CSV table of C-alpha atoms and ligand atoms in Angstrom, one decimal:
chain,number,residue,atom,x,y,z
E,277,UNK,CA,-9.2,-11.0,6.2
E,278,UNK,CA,-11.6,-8.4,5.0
E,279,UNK,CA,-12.1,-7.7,1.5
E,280,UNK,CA,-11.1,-3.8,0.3
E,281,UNK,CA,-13.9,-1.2,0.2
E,282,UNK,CA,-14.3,-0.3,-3.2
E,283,UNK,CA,-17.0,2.4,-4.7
E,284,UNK,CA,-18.1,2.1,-8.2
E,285,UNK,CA,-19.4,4.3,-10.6
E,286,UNK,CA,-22.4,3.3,-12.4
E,287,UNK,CA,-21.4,5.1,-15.8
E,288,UNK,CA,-18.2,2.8,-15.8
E,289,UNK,CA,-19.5,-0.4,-15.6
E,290,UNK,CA,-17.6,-2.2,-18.7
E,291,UNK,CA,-14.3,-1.2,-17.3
E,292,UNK,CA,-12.7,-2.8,-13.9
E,293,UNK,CA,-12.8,0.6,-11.3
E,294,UNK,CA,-13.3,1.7,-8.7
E,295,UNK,CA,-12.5,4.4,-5.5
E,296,UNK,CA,-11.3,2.7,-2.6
E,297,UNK,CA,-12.8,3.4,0.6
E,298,UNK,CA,-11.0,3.0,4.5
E,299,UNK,CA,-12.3,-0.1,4.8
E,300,UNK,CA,-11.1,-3.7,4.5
E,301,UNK,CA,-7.3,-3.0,4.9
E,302,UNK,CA,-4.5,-3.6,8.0
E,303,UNK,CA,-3.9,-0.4,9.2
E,304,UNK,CA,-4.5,1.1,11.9
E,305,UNK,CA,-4.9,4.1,13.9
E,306,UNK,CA,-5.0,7.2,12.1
E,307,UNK,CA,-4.2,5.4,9.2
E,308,UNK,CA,-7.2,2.7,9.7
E,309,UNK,CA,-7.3,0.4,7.4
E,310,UNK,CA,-7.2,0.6,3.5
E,311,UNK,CA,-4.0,3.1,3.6
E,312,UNK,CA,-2.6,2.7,0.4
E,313,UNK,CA,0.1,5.8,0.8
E,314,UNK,CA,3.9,4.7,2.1
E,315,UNK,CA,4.7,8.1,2.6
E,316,UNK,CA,2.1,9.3,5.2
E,317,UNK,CA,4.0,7.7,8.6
E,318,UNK,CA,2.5,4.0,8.1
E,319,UNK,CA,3.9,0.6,9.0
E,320,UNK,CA,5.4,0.1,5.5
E,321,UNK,CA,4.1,-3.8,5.9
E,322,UNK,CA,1.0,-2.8,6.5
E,323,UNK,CA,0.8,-0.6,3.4
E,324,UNK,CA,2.0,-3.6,1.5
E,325,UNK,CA,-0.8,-5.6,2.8
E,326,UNK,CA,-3.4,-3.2,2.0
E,327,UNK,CA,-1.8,-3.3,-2.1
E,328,UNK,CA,-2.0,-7.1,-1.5
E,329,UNK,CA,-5.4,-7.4,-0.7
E,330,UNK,CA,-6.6,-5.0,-3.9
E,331,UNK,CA,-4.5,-6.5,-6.2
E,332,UNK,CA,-6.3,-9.6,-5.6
E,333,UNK,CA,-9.4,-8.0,-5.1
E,334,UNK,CA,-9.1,-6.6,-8.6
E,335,UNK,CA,-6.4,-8.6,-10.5
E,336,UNK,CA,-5.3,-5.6,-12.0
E,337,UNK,CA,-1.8,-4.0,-11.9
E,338,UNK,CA,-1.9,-0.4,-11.3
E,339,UNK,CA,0.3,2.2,-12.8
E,340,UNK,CA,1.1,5.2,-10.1
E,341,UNK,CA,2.7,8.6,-10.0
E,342,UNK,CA,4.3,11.0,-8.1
E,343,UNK,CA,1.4,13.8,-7.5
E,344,UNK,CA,3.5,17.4,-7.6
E,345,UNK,CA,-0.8,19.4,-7.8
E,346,UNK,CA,0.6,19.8,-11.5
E,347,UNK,CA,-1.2,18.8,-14.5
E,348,UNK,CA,0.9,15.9,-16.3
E,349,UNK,CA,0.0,12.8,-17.7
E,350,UNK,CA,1.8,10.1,-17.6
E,351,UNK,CA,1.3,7.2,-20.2
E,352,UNK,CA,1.5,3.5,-18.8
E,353,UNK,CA,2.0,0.3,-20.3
E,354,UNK,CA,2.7,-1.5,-17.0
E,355,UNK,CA,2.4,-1.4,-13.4
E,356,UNK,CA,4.6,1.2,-12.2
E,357,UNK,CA,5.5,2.3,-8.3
E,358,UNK,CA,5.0,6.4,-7.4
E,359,UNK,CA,8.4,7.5,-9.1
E,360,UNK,CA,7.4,9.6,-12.1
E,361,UNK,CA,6.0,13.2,-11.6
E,362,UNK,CA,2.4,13.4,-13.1
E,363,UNK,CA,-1.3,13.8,-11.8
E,364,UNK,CA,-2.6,11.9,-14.3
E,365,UNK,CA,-1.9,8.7,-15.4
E,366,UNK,CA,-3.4,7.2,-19.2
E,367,UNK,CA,-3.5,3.8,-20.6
E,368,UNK,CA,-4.9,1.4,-22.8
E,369,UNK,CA,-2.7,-1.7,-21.9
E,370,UNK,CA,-5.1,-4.4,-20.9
E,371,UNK,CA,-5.0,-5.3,-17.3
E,372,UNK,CA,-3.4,-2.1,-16.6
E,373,UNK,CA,-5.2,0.3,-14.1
E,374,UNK,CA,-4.5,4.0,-14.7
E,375,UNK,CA,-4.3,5.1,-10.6
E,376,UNK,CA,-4.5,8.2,-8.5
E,377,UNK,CA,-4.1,8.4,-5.3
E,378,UNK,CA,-6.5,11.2,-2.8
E,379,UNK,CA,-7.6,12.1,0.4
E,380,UNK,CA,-10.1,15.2,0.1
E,381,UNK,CA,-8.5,16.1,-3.3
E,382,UNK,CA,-10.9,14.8,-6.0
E,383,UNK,CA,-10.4,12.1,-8.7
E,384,UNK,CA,-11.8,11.8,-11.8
E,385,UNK,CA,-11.4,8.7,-14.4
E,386,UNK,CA,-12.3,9.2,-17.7
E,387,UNK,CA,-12.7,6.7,-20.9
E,388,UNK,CA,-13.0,6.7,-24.0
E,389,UNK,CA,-15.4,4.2,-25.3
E,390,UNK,CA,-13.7,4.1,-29.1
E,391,UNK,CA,-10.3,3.6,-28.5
E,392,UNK,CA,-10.7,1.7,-25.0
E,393,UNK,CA,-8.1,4.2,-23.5
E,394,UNK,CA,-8.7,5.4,-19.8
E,395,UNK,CA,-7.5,8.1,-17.5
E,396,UNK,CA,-7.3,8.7,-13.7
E,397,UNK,CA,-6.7,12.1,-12.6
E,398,UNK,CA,-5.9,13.8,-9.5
E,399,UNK,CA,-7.7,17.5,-9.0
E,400,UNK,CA,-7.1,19.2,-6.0
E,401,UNK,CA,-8.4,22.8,-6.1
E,402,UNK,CA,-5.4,23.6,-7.8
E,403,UNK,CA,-5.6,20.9,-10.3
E,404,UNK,CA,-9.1,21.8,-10.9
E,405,UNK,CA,-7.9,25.4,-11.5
E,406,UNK,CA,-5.2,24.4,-13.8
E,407,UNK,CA,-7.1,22.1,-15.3
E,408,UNK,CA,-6.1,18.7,-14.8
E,409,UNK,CA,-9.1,17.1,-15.8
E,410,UNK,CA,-8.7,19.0,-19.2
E,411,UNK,CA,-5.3,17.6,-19.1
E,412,UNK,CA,-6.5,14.0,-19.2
E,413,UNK,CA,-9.5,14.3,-21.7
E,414,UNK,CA,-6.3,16.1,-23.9
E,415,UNK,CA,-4.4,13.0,-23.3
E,416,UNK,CA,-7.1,10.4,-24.3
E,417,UNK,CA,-8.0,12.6,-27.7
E,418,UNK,CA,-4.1,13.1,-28.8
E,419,UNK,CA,-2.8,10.0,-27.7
E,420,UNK,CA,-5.7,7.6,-28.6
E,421,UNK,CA,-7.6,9.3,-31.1
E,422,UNK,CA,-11.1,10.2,-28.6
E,423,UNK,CA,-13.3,12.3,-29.0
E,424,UNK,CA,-14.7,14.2,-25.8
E,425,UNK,CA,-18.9,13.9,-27.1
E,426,UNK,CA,-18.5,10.2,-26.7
E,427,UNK,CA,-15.9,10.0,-23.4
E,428,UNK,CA,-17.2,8.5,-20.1
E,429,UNK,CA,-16.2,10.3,-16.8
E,430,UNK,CA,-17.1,9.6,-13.0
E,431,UNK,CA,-15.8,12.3,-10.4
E,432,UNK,CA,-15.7,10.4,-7.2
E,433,UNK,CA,-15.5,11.0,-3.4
E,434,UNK,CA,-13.8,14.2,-2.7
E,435,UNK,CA,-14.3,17.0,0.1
E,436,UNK,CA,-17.8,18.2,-0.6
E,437,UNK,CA,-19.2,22.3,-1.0
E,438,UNK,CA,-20.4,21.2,2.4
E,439,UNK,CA,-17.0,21.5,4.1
E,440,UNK,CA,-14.0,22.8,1.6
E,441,UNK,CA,-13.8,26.3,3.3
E,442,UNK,CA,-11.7,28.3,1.3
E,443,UNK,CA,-10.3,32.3,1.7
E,444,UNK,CA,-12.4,34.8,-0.4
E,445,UNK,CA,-9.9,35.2,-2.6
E,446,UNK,CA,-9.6,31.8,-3.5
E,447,UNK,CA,-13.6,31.5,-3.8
E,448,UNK,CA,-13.3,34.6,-6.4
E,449,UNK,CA,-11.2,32.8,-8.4
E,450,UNK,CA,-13.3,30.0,-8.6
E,451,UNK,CA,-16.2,32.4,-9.7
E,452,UNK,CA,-14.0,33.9,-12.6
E,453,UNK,CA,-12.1,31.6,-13.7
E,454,UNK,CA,-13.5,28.6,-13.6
E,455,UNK,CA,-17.8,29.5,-13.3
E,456,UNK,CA,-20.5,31.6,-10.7
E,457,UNK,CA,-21.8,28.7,-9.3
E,458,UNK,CA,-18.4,27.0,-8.3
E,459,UNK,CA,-18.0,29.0,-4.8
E,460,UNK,CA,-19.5,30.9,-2.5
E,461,UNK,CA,-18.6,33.5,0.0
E,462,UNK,CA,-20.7,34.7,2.6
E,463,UNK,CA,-20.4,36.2,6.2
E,464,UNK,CA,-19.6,32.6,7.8
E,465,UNK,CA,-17.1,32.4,4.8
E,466,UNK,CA,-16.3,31.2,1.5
E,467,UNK,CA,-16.6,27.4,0.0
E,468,UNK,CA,-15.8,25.8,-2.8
E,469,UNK,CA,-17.5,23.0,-4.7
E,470,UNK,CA,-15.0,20.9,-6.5
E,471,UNK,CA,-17.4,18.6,-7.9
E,472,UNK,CA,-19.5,20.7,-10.0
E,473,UNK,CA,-16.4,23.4,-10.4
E,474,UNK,CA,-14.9,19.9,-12.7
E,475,UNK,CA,-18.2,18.6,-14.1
E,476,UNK,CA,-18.0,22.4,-15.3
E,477,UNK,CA,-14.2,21.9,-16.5
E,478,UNK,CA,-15.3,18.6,-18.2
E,479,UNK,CA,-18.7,19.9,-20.2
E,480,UNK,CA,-16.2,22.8,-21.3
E,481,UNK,CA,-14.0,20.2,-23.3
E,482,UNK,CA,-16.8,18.9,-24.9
E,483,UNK,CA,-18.0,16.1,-22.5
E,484,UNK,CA,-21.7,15.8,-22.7
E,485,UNK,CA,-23.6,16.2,-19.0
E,486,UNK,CA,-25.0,12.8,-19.2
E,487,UNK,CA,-22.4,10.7,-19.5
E,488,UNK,CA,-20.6,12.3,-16.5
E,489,UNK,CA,-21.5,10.9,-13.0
E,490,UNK,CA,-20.5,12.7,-9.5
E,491,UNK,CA,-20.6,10.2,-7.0
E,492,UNK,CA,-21.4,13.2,-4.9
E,493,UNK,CA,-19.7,11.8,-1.7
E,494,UNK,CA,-17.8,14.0,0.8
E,495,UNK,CA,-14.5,12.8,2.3
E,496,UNK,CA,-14.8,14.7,5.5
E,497,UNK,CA,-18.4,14.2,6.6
E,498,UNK,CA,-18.1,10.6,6.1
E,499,UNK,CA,-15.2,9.4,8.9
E,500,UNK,CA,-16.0,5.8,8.4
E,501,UNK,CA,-15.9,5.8,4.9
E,502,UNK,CA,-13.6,7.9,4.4
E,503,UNK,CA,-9.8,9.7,4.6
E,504,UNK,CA,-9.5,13.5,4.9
E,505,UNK,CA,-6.6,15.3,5.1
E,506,UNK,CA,-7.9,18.4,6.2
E,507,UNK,CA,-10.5,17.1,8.8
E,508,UNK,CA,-8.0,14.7,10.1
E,509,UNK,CA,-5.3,17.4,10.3
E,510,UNK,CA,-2.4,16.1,8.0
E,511,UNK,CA,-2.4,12.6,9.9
E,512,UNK,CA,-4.6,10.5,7.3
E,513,UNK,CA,-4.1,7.6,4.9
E,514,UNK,CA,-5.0,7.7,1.1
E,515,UNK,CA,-7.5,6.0,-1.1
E,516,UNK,CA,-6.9,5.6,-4.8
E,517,UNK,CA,-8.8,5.6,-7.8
E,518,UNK,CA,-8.6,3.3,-10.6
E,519,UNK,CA,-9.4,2.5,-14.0
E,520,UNK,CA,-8.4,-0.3,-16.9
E,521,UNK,CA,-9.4,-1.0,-20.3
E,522,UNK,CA,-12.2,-3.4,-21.0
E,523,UNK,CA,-10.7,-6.5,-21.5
M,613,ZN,ZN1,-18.8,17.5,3.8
């Protein structure tokens, strides 16, 4: 049995983390092998495997949501299965992993050294727009008393400016609502970069640049590595993202 692929960001390094990868699980086909999604067409045992194995990997027990592309947070005390709508999920409870789960969409954890309180949020480019990631630093400062100069945040793997092709009019949104160098439109059309379009988001809120880290890892030019829904058509597996307390 392999062990679960799991990315790390170096900015995070006191808490237990991470963004899982395709590798290391029981799936198989399109869903090969860390699927960690029940409700994308896979063997439901299978899925349960793949939990298993990053459960133990981690020793954590993560507290999910029901992703709706809103802007919610959910507060956790406990390990919780997908049944609450959010996109966010916050905690403080030690051994308690705040989780998202993505496939192209991008997710961002955030903590707050002070209070030991962590997020994991879910930004697709409508959660970006929205302002999801806003949402969760939000959270973190009403809920647990942080403040956004001192909060730690890692944006991880996500469809890169290299491939999210977007309509124009979505690229001019981007441009005006959110900041000029977040999209791009040109004759072979327009793209979007999610990354910096929430490092953006984040540095608006009061996060300072250095202690944000973007992985800077694209979900659809890596196929090994990686699921992506829009590359893959629809018929792809998840990853998830994670983040506890220091404990
Ligand atoms: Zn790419």
């Amino acid at each position: 049995m392999s062990a679960p692929g799991i990315l790390a960001a170096r900015i995070l390094g006191d808490h237990r983390h991470g963004f899982t990868t395709r590798e290391g699980g029981a799936s198989r086909g399109a869903f090969a092998t860390l699927n960690l999604s029940a409700t994308v067409g896979d063997d439901p045992a299978r899925v349960r495997e793949n939990w298993e194995r990053l459960r133990a990997a981690t020793g954590l027990d993560f507290a999910r949501v029901r992703q709706v592309h809103g802007c919610r947070v959910v507060e956790a005390a406990a390990g919780t299965e997908p049944v609450e709508e959010g996109d966010a999920v916050a905690t403080a409870a030690p051994g308690v992993a705040a989780c998202v789960s993505v496939a192209d969409c991008l997710p961002v954890l955030l903590a707050d050294p002070r209070s030991g309180a962590v997020a994991a949020v879910h930004a697709g480019w409508r959660g970006t727009i929205d302002g999801a990631a806003e949402a969760g630093v939000k959270a973190l400062v009403e809920r647990y008393g942080a403040r956004p100069a001192e909060m730690l945040a890692a944006i991880g793997p996500g469809i890169g400016p290299c491939c999210f092709e977007v309509s124009r009019d979505l690229a001019a949104r981007f441009r005006d609502e959110v900041g000029q160098v977040t999209a791009t439109s040109r004759d072979q059309g327009s793209r979007v970069d999610l990354w910096r379009a929430n490092e953006l988001l984040l540095r608006k809120v009061g996060l300072a640049r250095r202690r944000i880290e973007t992985l800077g890892r694209c979900t659809s030019c890596e196929e090994r590595t990686f699921f992506s829904h829009r590359r893959d058509r629809g018929m792809t597996g998840r990853h998830v993202a994670f983040i506890s307390t220091v404990s």
